Structures are given as C-alpha cells and as structure tokens.
CSV table of C-alpha atoms in Angstrom, one decimal:
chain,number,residue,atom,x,y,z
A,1,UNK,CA,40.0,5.9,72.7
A,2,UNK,CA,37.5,9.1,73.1
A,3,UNK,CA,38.3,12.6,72.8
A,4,UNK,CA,41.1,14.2,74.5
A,5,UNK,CA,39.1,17.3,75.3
A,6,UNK,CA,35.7,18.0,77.8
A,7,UNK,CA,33.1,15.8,76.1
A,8,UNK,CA,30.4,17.1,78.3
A,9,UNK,CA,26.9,18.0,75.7
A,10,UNK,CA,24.8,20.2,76.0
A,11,UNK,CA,21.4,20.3,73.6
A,12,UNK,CA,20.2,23.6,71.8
A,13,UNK,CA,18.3,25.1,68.9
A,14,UNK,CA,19.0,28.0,66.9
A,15,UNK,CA,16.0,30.5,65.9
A,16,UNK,CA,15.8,32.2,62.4
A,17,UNK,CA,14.6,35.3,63.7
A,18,UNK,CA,11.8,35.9,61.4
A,19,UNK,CA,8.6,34.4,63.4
A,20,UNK,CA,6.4,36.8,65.2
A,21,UNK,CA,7.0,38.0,67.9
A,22,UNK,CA,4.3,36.4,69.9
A,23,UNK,CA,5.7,33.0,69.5
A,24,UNK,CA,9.2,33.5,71.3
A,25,UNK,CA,7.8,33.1,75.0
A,26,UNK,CA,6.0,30.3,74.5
A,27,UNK,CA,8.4,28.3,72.3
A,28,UNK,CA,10.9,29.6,74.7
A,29,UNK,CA,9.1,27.9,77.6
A,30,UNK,CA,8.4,25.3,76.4
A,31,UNK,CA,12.5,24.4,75.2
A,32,UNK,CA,13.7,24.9,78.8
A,33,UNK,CA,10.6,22.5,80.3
A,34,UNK,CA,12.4,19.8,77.9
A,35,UNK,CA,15.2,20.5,78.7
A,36,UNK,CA,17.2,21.9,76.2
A,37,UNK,CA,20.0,23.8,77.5
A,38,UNK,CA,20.6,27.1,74.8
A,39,UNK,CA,19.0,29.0,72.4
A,40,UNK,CA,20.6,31.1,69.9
A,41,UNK,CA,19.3,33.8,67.4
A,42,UNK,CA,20.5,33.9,64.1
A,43,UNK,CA,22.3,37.5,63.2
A,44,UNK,CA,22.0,36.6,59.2
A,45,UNK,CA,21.3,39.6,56.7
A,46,UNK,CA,17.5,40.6,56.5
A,47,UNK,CA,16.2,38.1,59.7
A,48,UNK,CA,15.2,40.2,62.8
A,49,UNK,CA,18.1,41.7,65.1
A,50,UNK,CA,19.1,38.9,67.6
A,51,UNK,CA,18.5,41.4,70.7
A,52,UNK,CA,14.8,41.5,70.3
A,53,UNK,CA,13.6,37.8,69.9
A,54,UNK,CA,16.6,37.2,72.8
A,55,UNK,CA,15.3,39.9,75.4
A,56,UNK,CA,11.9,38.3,74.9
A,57,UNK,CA,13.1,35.1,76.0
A,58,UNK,CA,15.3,36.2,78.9
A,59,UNK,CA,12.2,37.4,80.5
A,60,UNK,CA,10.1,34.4,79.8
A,61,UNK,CA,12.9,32.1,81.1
A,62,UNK,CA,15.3,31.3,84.0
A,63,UNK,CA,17.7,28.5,83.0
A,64,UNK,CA,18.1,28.3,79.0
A,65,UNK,CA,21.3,29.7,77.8
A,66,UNK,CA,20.4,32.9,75.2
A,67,UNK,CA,23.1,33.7,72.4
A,68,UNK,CA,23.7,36.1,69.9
A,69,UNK,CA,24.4,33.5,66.9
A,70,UNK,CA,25.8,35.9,65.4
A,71,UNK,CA,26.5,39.5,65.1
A,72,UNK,CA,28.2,40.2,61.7
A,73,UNK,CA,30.7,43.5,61.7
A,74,UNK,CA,29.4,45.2,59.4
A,75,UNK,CA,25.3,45.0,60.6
A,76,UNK,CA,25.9,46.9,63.9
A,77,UNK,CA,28.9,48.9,65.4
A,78,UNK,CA,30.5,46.7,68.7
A,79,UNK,CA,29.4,49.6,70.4
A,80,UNK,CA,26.3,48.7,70.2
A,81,UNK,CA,27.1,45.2,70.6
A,82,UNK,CA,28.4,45.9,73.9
A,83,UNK,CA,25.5,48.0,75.3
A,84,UNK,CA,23.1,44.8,73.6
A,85,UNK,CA,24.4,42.4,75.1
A,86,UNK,CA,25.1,44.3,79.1
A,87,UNK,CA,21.2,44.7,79.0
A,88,UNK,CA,20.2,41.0,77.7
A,89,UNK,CA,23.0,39.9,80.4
A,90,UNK,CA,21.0,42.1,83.2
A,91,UNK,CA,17.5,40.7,81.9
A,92,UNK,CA,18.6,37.4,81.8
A,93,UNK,CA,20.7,37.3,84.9
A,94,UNK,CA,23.8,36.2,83.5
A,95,UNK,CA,22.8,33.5,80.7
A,96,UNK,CA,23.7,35.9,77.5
A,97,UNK,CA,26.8,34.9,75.2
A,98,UNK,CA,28.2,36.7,72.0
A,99,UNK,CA,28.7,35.5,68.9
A,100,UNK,CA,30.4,36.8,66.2
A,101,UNK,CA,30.8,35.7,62.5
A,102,UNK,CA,32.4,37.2,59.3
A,103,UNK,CA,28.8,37.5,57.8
A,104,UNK,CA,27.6,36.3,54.3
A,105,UNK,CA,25.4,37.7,51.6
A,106,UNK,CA,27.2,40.9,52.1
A,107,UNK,CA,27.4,41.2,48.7
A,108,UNK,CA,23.5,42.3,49.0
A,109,UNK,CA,25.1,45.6,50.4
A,110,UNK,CA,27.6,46.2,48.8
A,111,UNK,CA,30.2,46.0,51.3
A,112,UNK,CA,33.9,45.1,51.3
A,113,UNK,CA,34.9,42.3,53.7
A,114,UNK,CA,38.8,42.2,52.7
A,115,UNK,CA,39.4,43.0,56.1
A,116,UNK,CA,36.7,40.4,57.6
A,117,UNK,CA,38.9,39.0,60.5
A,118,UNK,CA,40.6,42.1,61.1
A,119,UNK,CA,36.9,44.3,61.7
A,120,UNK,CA,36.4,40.8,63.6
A,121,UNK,CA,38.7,41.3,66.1
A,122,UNK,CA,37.9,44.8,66.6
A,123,UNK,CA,34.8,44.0,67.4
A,124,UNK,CA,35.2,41.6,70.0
A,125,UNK,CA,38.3,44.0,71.4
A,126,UNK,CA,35.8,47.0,71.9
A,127,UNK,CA,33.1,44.6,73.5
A,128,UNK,CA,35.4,43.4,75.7
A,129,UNK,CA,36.9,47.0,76.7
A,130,UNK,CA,33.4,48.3,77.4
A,131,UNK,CA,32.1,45.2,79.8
A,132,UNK,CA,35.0,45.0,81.7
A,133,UNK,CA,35.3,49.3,82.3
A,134,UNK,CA,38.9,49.4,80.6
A,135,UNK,CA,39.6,52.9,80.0
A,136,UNK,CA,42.6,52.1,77.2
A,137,UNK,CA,40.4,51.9,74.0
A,138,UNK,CA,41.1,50.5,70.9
A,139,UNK,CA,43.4,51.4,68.2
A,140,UNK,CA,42.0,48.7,65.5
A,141,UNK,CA,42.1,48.3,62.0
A,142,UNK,CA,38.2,48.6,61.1
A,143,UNK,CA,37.2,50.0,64.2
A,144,UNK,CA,38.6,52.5,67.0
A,145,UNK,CA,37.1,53.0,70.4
A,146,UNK,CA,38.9,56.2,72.1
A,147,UNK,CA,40.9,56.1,75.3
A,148,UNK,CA,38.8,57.0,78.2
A,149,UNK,CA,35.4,55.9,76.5
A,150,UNK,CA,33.4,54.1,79.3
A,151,UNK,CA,29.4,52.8,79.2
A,152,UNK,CA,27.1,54.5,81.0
A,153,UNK,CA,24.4,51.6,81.6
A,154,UNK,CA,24.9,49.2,84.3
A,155,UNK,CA,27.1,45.9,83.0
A,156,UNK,CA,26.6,42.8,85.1
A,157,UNK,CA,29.6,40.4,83.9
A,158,UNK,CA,32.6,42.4,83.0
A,159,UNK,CA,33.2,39.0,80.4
A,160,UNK,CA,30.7,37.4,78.4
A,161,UNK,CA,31.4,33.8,76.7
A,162,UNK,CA,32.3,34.3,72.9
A,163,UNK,CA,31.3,31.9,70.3
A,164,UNK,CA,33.0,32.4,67.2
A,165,UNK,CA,30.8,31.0,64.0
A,166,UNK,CA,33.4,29.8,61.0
A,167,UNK,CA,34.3,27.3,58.5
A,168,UNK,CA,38.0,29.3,57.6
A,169,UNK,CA,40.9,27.6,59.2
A,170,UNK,CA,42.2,31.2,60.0
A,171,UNK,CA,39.6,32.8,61.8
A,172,UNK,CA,38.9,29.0,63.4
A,173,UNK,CA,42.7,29.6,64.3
A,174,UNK,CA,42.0,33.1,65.8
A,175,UNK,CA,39.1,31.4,67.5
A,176,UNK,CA,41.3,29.0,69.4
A,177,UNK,CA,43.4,31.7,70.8
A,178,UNK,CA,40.1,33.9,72.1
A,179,UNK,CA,37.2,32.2,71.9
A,180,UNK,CA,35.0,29.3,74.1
A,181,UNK,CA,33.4,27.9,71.2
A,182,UNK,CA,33.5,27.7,67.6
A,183,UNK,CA,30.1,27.3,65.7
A,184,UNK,CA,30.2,25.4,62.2
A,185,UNK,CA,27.0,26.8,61.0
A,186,UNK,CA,24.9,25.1,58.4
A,187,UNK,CA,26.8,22.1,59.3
A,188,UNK,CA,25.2,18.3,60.1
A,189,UNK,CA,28.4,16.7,59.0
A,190,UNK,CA,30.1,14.6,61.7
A,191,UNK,CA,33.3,14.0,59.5
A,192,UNK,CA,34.0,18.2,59.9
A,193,UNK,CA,34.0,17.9,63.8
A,194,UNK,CA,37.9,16.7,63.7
A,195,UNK,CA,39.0,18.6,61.1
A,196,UNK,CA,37.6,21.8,62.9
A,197,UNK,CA,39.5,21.2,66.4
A,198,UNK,CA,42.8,20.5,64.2
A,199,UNK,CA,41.6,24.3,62.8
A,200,UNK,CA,41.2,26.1,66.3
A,201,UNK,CA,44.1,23.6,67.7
A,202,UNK,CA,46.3,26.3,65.6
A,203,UNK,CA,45.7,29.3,68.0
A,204,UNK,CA,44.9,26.9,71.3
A,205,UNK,CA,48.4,25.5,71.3
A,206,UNK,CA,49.7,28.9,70.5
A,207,UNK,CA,47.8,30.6,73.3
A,208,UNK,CA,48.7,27.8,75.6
A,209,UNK,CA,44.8,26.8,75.8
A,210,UNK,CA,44.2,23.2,76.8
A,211,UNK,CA,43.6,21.0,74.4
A,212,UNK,CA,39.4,20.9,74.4
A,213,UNK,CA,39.2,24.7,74.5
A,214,UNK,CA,37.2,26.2,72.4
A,215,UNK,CA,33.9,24.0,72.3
A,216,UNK,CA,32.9,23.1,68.6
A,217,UNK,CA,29.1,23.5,68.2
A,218,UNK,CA,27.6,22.2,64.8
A,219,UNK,CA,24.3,24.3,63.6
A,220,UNK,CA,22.4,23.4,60.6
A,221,UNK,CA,18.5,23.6,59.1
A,222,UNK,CA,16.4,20.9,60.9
A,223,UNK,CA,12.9,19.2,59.7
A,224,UNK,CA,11.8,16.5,61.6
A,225,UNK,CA,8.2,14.6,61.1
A,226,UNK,CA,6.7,11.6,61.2
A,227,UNK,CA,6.2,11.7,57.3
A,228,UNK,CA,10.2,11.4,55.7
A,229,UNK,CA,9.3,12.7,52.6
A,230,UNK,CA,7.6,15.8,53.5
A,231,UNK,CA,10.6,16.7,56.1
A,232,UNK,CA,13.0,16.2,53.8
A,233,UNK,CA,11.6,17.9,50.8
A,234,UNK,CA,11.1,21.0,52.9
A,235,UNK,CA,14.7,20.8,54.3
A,236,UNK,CA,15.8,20.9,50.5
A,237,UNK,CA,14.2,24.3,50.7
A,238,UNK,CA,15.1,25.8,54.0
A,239,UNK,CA,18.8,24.4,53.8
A,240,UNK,CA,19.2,26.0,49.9
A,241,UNK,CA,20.5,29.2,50.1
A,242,UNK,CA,23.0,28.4,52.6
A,243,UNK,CA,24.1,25.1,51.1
A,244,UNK,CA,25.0,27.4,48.2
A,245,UNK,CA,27.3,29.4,50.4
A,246,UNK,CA,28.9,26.8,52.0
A,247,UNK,CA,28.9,23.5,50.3
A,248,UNK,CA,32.3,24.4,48.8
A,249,UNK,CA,33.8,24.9,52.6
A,250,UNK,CA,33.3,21.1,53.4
A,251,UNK,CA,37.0,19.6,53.0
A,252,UNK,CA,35.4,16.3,53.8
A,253,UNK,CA,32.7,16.1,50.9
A,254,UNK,CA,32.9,16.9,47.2
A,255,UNK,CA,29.9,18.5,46.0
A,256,UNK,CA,29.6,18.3,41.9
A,257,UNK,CA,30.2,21.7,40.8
A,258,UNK,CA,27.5,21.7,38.6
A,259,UNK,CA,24.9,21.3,40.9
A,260,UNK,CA,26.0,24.9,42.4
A,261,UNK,CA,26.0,26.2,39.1
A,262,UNK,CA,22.8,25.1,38.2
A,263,UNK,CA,21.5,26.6,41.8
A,264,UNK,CA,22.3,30.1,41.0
A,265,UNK,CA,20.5,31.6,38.9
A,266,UNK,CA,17.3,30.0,40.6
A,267,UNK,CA,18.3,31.3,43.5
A,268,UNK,CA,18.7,34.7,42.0
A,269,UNK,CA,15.1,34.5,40.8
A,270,UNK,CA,13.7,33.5,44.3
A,271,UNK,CA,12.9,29.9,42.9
A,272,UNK,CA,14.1,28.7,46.2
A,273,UNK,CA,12.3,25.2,46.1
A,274,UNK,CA,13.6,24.3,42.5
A,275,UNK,CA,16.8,25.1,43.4
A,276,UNK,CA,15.9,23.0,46.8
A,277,UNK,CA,15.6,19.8,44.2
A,278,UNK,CA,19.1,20.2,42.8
A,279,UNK,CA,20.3,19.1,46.5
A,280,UNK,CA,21.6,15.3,46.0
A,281,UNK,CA,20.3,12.8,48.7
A,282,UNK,CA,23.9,12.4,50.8
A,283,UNK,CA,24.3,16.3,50.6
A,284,UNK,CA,20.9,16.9,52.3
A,285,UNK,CA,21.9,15.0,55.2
A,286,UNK,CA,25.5,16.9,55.8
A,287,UNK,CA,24.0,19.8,55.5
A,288,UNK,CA,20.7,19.4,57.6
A,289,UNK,CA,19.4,17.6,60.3
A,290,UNK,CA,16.4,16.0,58.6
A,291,UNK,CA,13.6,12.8,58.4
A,292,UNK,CA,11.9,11.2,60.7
A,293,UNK,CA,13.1,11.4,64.8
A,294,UNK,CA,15.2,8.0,64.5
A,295,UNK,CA,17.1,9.7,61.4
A,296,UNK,CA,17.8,12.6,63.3
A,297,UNK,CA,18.9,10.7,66.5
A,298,UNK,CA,21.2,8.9,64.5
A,299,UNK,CA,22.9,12.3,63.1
A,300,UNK,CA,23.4,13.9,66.3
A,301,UNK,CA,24.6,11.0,68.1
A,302,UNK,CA,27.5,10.3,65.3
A,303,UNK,CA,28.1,14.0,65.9
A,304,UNK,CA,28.4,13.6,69.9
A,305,UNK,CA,30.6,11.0,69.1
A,306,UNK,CA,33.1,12.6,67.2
A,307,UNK,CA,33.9,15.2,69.5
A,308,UNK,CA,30.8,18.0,69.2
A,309,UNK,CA,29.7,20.1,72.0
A,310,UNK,CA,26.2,21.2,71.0
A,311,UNK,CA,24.4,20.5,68.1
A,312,UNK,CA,22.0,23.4,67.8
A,313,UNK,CA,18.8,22.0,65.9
A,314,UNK,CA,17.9,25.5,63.6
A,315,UNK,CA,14.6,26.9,62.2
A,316,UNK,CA,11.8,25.8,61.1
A,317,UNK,CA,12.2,22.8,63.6
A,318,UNK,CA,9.7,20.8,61.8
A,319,UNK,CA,6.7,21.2,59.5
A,320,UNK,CA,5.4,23.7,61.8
A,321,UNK,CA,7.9,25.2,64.7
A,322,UNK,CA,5.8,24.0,67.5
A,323,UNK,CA,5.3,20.8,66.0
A,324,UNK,CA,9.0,20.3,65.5
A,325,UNK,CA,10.2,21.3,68.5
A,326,UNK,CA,8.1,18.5,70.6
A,327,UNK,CA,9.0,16.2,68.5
A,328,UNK,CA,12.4,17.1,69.0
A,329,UNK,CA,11.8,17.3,72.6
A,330,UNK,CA,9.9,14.0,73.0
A,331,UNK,CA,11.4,11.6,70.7
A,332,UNK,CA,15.2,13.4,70.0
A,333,UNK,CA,16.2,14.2,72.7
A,334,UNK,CA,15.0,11.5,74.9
A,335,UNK,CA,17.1,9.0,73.2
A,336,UNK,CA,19.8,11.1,73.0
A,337,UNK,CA,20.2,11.6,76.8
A,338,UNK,CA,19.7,7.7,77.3
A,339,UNK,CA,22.8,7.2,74.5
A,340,UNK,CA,24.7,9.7,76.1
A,341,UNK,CA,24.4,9.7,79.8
A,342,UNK,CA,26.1,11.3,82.3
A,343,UNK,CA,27.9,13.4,79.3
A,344,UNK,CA,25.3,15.5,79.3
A,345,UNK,CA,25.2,18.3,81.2
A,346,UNK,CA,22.3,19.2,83.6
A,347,UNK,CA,20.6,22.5,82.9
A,348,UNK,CA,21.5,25.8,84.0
A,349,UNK,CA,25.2,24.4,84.6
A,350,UNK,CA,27.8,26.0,83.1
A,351,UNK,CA,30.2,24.1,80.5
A,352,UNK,CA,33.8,24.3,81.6
C-alpha cells in the first residue's frame, strides 16, 4: 500500500554558498536544461548570504525553483528577511521560497538559542506580516515588529512557501501546523522519512492539515564519480562536520559514541579529512549521497519510495561541481525519472 499523502517528486540540489560567484549562472543553467526542478542556498554560519548566489540565479533562469535553505534567527533580522526575499520573488517572477532553521554552530558566536523556536516563529510571523501589508505587527518573544510598520518596496506574492529545516520533533511539530515542507538536512537516510511525517503529523492533525502536508525534503552532502573510492573518501570529508552535529538526531541508527568523541578535537584543530576517516562505511551512506551514479540511484529511489518529496543533492556535487552535476543530470536522474514516472512532476509546476 503507498503513501497516504501527495507522492508527486520533484528533483533539486542544494548549493554551499561558498563558490565564486561566476559559477552560479552557468551551473544554474545548466540544472534547469536537465531538468531539475529547485535550487536552494544553504544559510549555514560563515557560507555566503543565500540572497546573493539566489538573485544571481533568478536572473539567469525562468523555471527552477530558488530557496532560501535556510535563514537562521539569529544571522539576519526577519526584517530583512522579508525585504530579501520580496526582491528575489520580483527577480524571479514568483519562484522564491523561505526557509527557516534553528541554526547550528552558534556556539561560534556566542549566542543563546534557549528560545530557538520561539525567535523561530517570530520570524516567520514578521515575514509574513510584511508580504501580505498587515498593519497589526508583532508582539513576539525574540522579535517585535510595531503596529503600523509596512515595506516600502514593491512585494509581488503577499505569501511565499515556507520550508522549515529540522530533525526536533517539536519544531517538526510546529512545522506541520505552518509550514509546506520540512527539510531533514544532512540527511540520506530513507528509514527517517516516516518517522519525520509521524513528527509534523503532530501539528497537521492539530491544525486540521491533510494528511501529506507539509512535504518532507531530505538534503545531504553528495559525491558522485565514476571512481567509488575517490567519491566516497571525499564525502567522508565534506559530510564531517555536519555528521558530528547531527549523527546523534537519527532515532533510526546508532552511531558508536566513540566515534564522535574521537571526531572532536580533530575537528577543533581543522583536521577535517582525519576526522573524515573516523566515519564507518554504513554511516557514510545515511548521511550522504555518495559512489558511483548506480549507488546514488539506488539511495534516492529507496527515499522516493518511502514517502520523500525532494531529495536535494548538496555541494560539492562531485569531484568537481560541474563534473558532478552532469553526471547527476545524465546518469541520476535519467533513471530516476524512468523508476518513477508520472510521479514526477514537470518543471515549472507547482507542488500541491
């Protein structure tokens, strides 16, 4: 018996934010001639703000979907959010969503996130007041937007779609009740694809949402080549700081305590690859989309299958970016669309 919910796909990839900026148009062009249907931007702590890679691509596209994946509170005020996102939405002729996450590596800053899904929904409140012209304000916890406080710039969509990025059954919960999609991020685990819609079931049946609202979208590292080793080894290296963030978050896969242990300090000391080594074989693979094309056709389909949205294949792609994306293009996707079939959705249309 299949999924209860929509189980219409759709195909993305998430950028990193830290290539130059001559490489977004192109790259850019080239994912909507394949056929991809979203591109995303990661918000994470020291990458490149979202807005810019995203307003490059709006103008170099006309079909791809463009999200913000994700702002963090406590990076950029909503206000700013808001008046980010009204111009990508006017450059890009209505293809912009938001997302918004808790954030991580916070620490970094020294900032306080006790009140993460509080300053959370603040900020989508605010957004939300300033796109659609409401003169009421917002009388939040974290943030406060006074009565009577109104844009002046244009705003095309008085709503944008919200993705909300989490692996916490609470603000997965909260999600449920106000957002179209939840994004697992760092995740290539098929197993967590149910045990996320039971999270954001929570606030749907709460809210009275149908059963398949929000969308779950799974996001993780991808390296895919030709040569297995060599994509794999540099996926240990890409996927390791994150892996260490999350790898305790997976209720569907013990990962040996030690290992994390042993991680830290060499991840304090910027020995990123040795700390890359520590990753065992079966982690790697919930963790990252990785190996040669069949290996990664195999991982998203098992994904599809159990209920995902979009899998979002993340920086660096491949070896190289451009090498990775058209072979994810040519001989991913491809097979994917023959597995799938009419599930998937054809580009430019909008998922319910």
């Amino acid at each position: 018996m299949g999924p209860a919910y929509d189980d219409r796909i759709e195909f993305g990839v998430g950028f990193g934010g830290t290539l130059p900026p001559s490489s977004y148009t192109e790259l850019a062009q080239q994912l909507e001639t394949d056929g991809f249907h979203v591109a995303t931007v990661f918000g994470d702590l020291m990458m490149q703000p979202p807005a810019f890679p995203l307003a490059t691509m709006a103008a170099a596209t006309e079909r791809l979907r463009l999200g913000v994946g994700c702002y963090t509170p406590w990076t950029l005020h909503p206000v700013e959010m808001a008046g980010q996102l009204a111009y990508l939405d006017h450059l890009s002729e209505g293809r912009v969503f938001m997302g918004m996450v808790r954030g991580a590596w916070m620490g970094q800053l020294r900032i306080d996130q006790k009140n993460a899904l509080a300053a959370v929904h603040d900020c989508i409140s605010i957004v939300r007041a300033l796109l659609s012209g409401s003169p009421a304000g917002h009388e939040g916890t974290v943030f406060r937007l006074a009565p009577g406080t109104l844009p002046e710039y244009p705003v095309l969509r008085s709503r944008v779609p919200l993705m909300i990025g989490t692996w916490s059954p609470r603000l997965a919960a909260y999600a449920g009740e106000h957002a179209d999609e939840v994004q697992v991020g760092g995740c290539a685990n098929p197993d967590m694809v149910p045990v996320v819609r039971e999270y954001v079931r929570v606030g749907s049946d709460a809210a009275g949402r149908p059963a398949r609202d929000p969308r779950i979208v799974l996001t993780a590292v991808t390296v895919v080549d030709e040569d297995r080793a060599a994509a794999r080894a540099r996926a240990r290296t890409e996927v390791a700081l994150p892996f260490h963030v999350i790898a305790r978050m997976d209720r569907t896969f013990d990962v040996d305590p030690e290992v994390l242990e042993r991680m830290e300090p060499l991840l304090r000391q910027g020995e990123i690859e040795a700390a890359g080594r520590l990753i065992p074989d079966d982690a790697l693979t919930r963790f990252s989309f990785c190996g040669t094309p069949d290996e990664v056709v195999t991982q998203a389909a098992a994904i599809y299958e159990r209920g995902a949205s979009r899998i979002e294949f993340d920086t660096p792609f491949g070896l190289t970016p451009r090498r990775g994306i058209e072979l994810l293009s040519e001989h991913v996707l491809t097979p994917l669309r023959r597995e799938l079939g009419d599930r998937v959705l054809a580009q430019g249309e909008e998922p319910r």
